[in-house]
Amino acid sequence: MSTHLTEMTTEQCWEFLHHNQQHYGRIALSIGAEVDIYPVSYVIADGKIFFRTSEQVKFASVTISRKAAFEVDEVVDGVARCVVVKGTASWISPEDAAERADIAQLATDASGAATNWVEIAPERVRGSQFAVVSH
């Protein structure tokens, strides 16, 4: 169903993350031996990834483990792309987040429960892409 897989450069990965049409990704976090994946909307600023969450499992995972993997993928115009960022997640106080106009654009969920900000400081960024052919 696909053809030749090519690795994306670090610059291509960041370009993709900045200009992804949906600005939705998945965050993988762990507590002990358990790893869970959650959908999040995100914004990028200062070379870091930011998202909001409520005080539930995601937030607890960030404050306990701090290791995270973030993935965004899409298929546009017959090309599939996937970027994975691995790094350290940190909680940001609402006061600090309020002072950051570059991340304030990230809307909360409809219930207003997502009041906790999380920042992922990247340690590794990898991406790949391939043409999708239908049969």
PDB file of C-alpha atoms in Angstrom, residues 17-113:
ATOM      1  CA  LEU A  17       4.861  20.205  13.377  1.00  0.00           C
ATOM      2  CA  HIS A  18       4.495  23.968  12.948  1.00  0.00           C
ATOM      3  CA  HIS A  19       2.301  23.713   9.865  1.00  0.00           C
ATOM      4  CA  ASN A  20       0.297  20.568  10.600  1.00  0.00           C
ATOM      5  CA  GLN A  21      -3.239  21.341   9.498  1.00  0.00           C
ATOM      6  CA  GLN A  22      -4.974  19.951  12.582  1.00  0.00           C
ATOM      7  CA  HIS A  23      -2.544  20.783  15.407  1.00  0.00           C
ATOM      8  CA  TYR A  24      -3.598  17.561  17.095  1.00  0.00           C
ATOM      9  CA  GLY A  25      -1.191  14.881  18.186  1.00  0.00           C
ATOM     10  CA  ARG A  26      -0.814  12.068  20.659  1.00  0.00           C
ATOM     11  CA  ILE A  27       1.159  12.160  23.868  1.00  0.00           C
ATOM     12  CA  ALA A  28       2.516   8.925  25.334  1.00  0.00           C
ATOM     13  CA  LEU A  29       3.184   9.034  29.069  1.00  0.00           C
ATOM     14  CA  SER A  30       4.012   6.372  31.613  1.00  0.00           C
ATOM     15  CA  ILE A  31       3.464   5.737  35.276  1.00  0.00           C
ATOM     16  CA  GLY A  32       5.538   2.761  36.370  1.00  0.00           C
ATOM     17  CA  ALA A  33       5.176  -0.071  33.875  1.00  0.00           C
ATOM     18  CA  GLU A  34       1.993   1.348  32.314  1.00  0.00           C
ATOM     19  CA  VAL A  35       2.168   3.496  29.181  1.00  0.00           C
ATOM     20  CA  ASP A  36      -0.891   5.345  27.901  1.00  0.00           C
ATOM     21  CA  ILE A  37      -1.478   7.465  24.809  1.00  0.00           C
ATOM     22  CA  TYR A  38      -3.767  10.496  24.814  1.00  0.00           C
ATOM     23  CA  PRO A  39      -4.913  12.845  22.053  1.00  0.00           C
ATOM     24  CA  VAL A  40      -4.015  16.510  22.626  1.00  0.00           C
ATOM     25  CA  SER A  41      -4.137  19.765  20.752  1.00  0.00           C
ATOM     26  CA  TYR A  42      -0.784  21.506  20.795  1.00  0.00           C
ATOM     27  CA  VAL A  43       1.185  24.605  19.963  1.00  0.00           C
ATOM     28  CA  ILE A  44       4.927  25.040  19.416  1.00  0.00           C
ATOM     29  CA  ALA A  45       6.930  27.926  20.843  1.00  0.00           C
ATOM     30  CA  ASP A  46      10.624  28.373  21.591  1.00  0.00           C
ATOM     31  CA  GLY A  47      11.402  24.918  20.190  1.00  0.00           C
ATOM     32  CA  LYS A  48       9.095  23.222  22.712  1.00  0.00           C
ATOM     33  CA  ILE A  49       5.675  21.605  22.503  1.00  0.00           C
ATOM     34  CA  PHE A  50       2.850  22.837  24.744  1.00  0.00           C
ATOM     35  CA  PHE A  51      -0.541  21.338  25.494  1.00  0.00           C
ATOM     36  CA  ARG A  52      -3.266  21.682  28.117  1.00  0.00           C
ATOM     37  CA  THR A  53      -4.861  18.988  30.229  1.00  0.00           C
ATOM     38  CA  SER A  54      -7.140  18.540  33.211  1.00  0.00           C
ATOM     39  CA  GLU A  55      -5.990  17.217  36.597  1.00  0.00           C
ATOM     40  CA  GLN A  56      -6.434  13.581  35.679  1.00  0.00           C
ATOM     41  CA  VAL A  57      -4.211  10.779  34.462  1.00  0.00           C
ATOM     42  CA  LYS A  58      -2.245  12.844  31.907  1.00  0.00           C
ATOM     43  CA  PHE A  59      -1.362  15.474  34.459  1.00  0.00           C
ATOM     44  CA  ALA A  60      -0.417  12.866  37.081  1.00  0.00           C
ATOM     45  CA  SER A  61       1.779  11.097  34.517  1.00  0.00           C
ATOM     46  CA  VAL A  62       3.609  14.333  33.730  1.00  0.00           C
ATOM     47  CA  THR A  63       4.307  15.126  37.362  1.00  0.00           C
ATOM     48  CA  ILE A  64       5.457  11.576  38.186  1.00  0.00           C
ATOM     49  CA  SER A  65       7.361  10.264  35.150  1.00  0.00           C
ATOM     50  CA  ARG A  66       8.266  13.364  33.123  1.00  0.00           C
ATOM     51  CA  LYS A  67       9.426  11.233  30.157  1.00  0.00           C
ATOM     52  CA  ALA A  68       7.160  11.671  27.148  1.00  0.00           C
ATOM     53  CA  ALA A  69       6.815  10.816  23.493  1.00  0.00           C
ATOM     54  CA  PHE A  70       4.698  13.043  21.259  1.00  0.00           C
ATOM     55  CA  GLU A  71       3.547  11.990  17.784  1.00  0.00           C
ATOM     56  CA  VAL A  72       1.827  13.761  14.925  1.00  0.00           C
ATOM     57  CA  ASP A  73       0.969  12.129  11.631  1.00  0.00           C
ATOM     58  CA  GLU A  74      -1.120  12.903   8.592  1.00  0.00           C
ATOM     59  CA  VAL A  75      -1.747  11.913   5.006  1.00  0.00           C
ATOM     60  CA  VAL A  76      -2.053  14.880   2.638  1.00  0.00           C
ATOM     61  CA  ASP A  77      -2.009  14.811  -1.154  1.00  0.00           C
ATOM     62  CA  GLY A  78      -0.912  11.188  -1.232  1.00  0.00           C
ATOM     63  CA  VAL A  79       2.038  11.626   1.156  1.00  0.00           C
ATOM     64  CA  ALA A  80       2.016  10.135   4.663  1.00  0.00           C
ATOM     65  CA  ARG A  81       4.185  11.854   7.271  1.00  0.00           C
ATOM     66  CA  CYS A  82       4.893  10.949  10.879  1.00  0.00           C
ATOM     67  CA  VAL A  83       7.007  12.844  13.410  1.00  0.00           C
ATOM     68  CA  VAL A  84       7.866  11.629  16.916  1.00  0.00           C
ATOM     69  CA  VAL A  85       9.380  13.903  19.556  1.00  0.00           C
ATOM     70  CA  LYS A  86      10.836  12.339  22.698  1.00  0.00           C
ATOM     71  CA  GLY A  87      11.665  14.503  25.654  1.00  0.00           C
ATOM     72  CA  THR A  88      10.933  15.687  29.163  1.00  0.00           C
ATOM     73  CA  ALA A  89       7.486  16.928  30.135  1.00  0.00           C
ATOM     74  CA  SER A  90       7.072  19.627  32.775  1.00  0.00           C
ATOM     75  CA  TRP A  91       4.096  21.318  34.386  1.00  0.00           C
ATOM     76  CA  ILE A  92       3.742  25.063  33.828  1.00  0.00           C
ATOM     77  CA  SER A  93       1.780  27.149  36.293  1.00  0.00           C
ATOM     78  CA  PRO A  94      -1.334  28.903  34.968  1.00  0.00           C
ATOM     79  CA  GLU A  95       0.265  32.217  35.922  1.00  0.00           C
ATOM     80  CA  ASP A  96       3.382  31.495  33.855  1.00  0.00           C
ATOM     81  CA  ALA A  97       1.242  30.281  30.963  1.00  0.00           C
ATOM     82  CA  ALA A  98      -0.903  33.427  31.096  1.00  0.00           C
ATOM     83  CA  GLU A  99       2.198  35.547  30.520  1.00  0.00           C
ATOM     84  CA  ARG A 100       3.068  33.623  27.338  1.00  0.00           C
ATOM     85  CA  ALA A 101       1.200  35.096  24.382  1.00  0.00           C
ATOM     86  CA  ASP A 102       2.815  32.481  22.119  1.00  0.00           C
ATOM     87  CA  ILE A 103       1.014  29.636  23.895  1.00  0.00           C
ATOM     88  CA  ALA A 104      -2.126  31.495  24.993  1.00  0.00           C
ATOM     89  CA  GLN A 105      -3.606  30.803  21.550  1.00  0.00           C
ATOM     90  CA  LEU A 106      -4.132  27.167  22.551  1.00  0.00           C
ATOM     91  CA  ALA A 107      -7.807  26.898  23.417  1.00  0.00           C
ATOM     92  CA  THR A 108      -9.063  24.824  26.310  1.00  0.00           C
ATOM     93  CA  ASP A 109     -11.576  22.023  25.878  1.00  0.00           C
ATOM     94  CA  ALA A 110     -15.296  22.814  25.759  1.00  0.00           C
ATOM     95  CA  SER A 111     -15.825  22.014  29.446  1.00  0.00           C
ATOM     96  CA  GLY A 112     -13.080  24.412  30.532  1.00  0.00           C
ATOM     97  CA  ALA A 113     -11.482  21.622  32.592  1.00  0.00           C
TER      98      ALA A 113
END
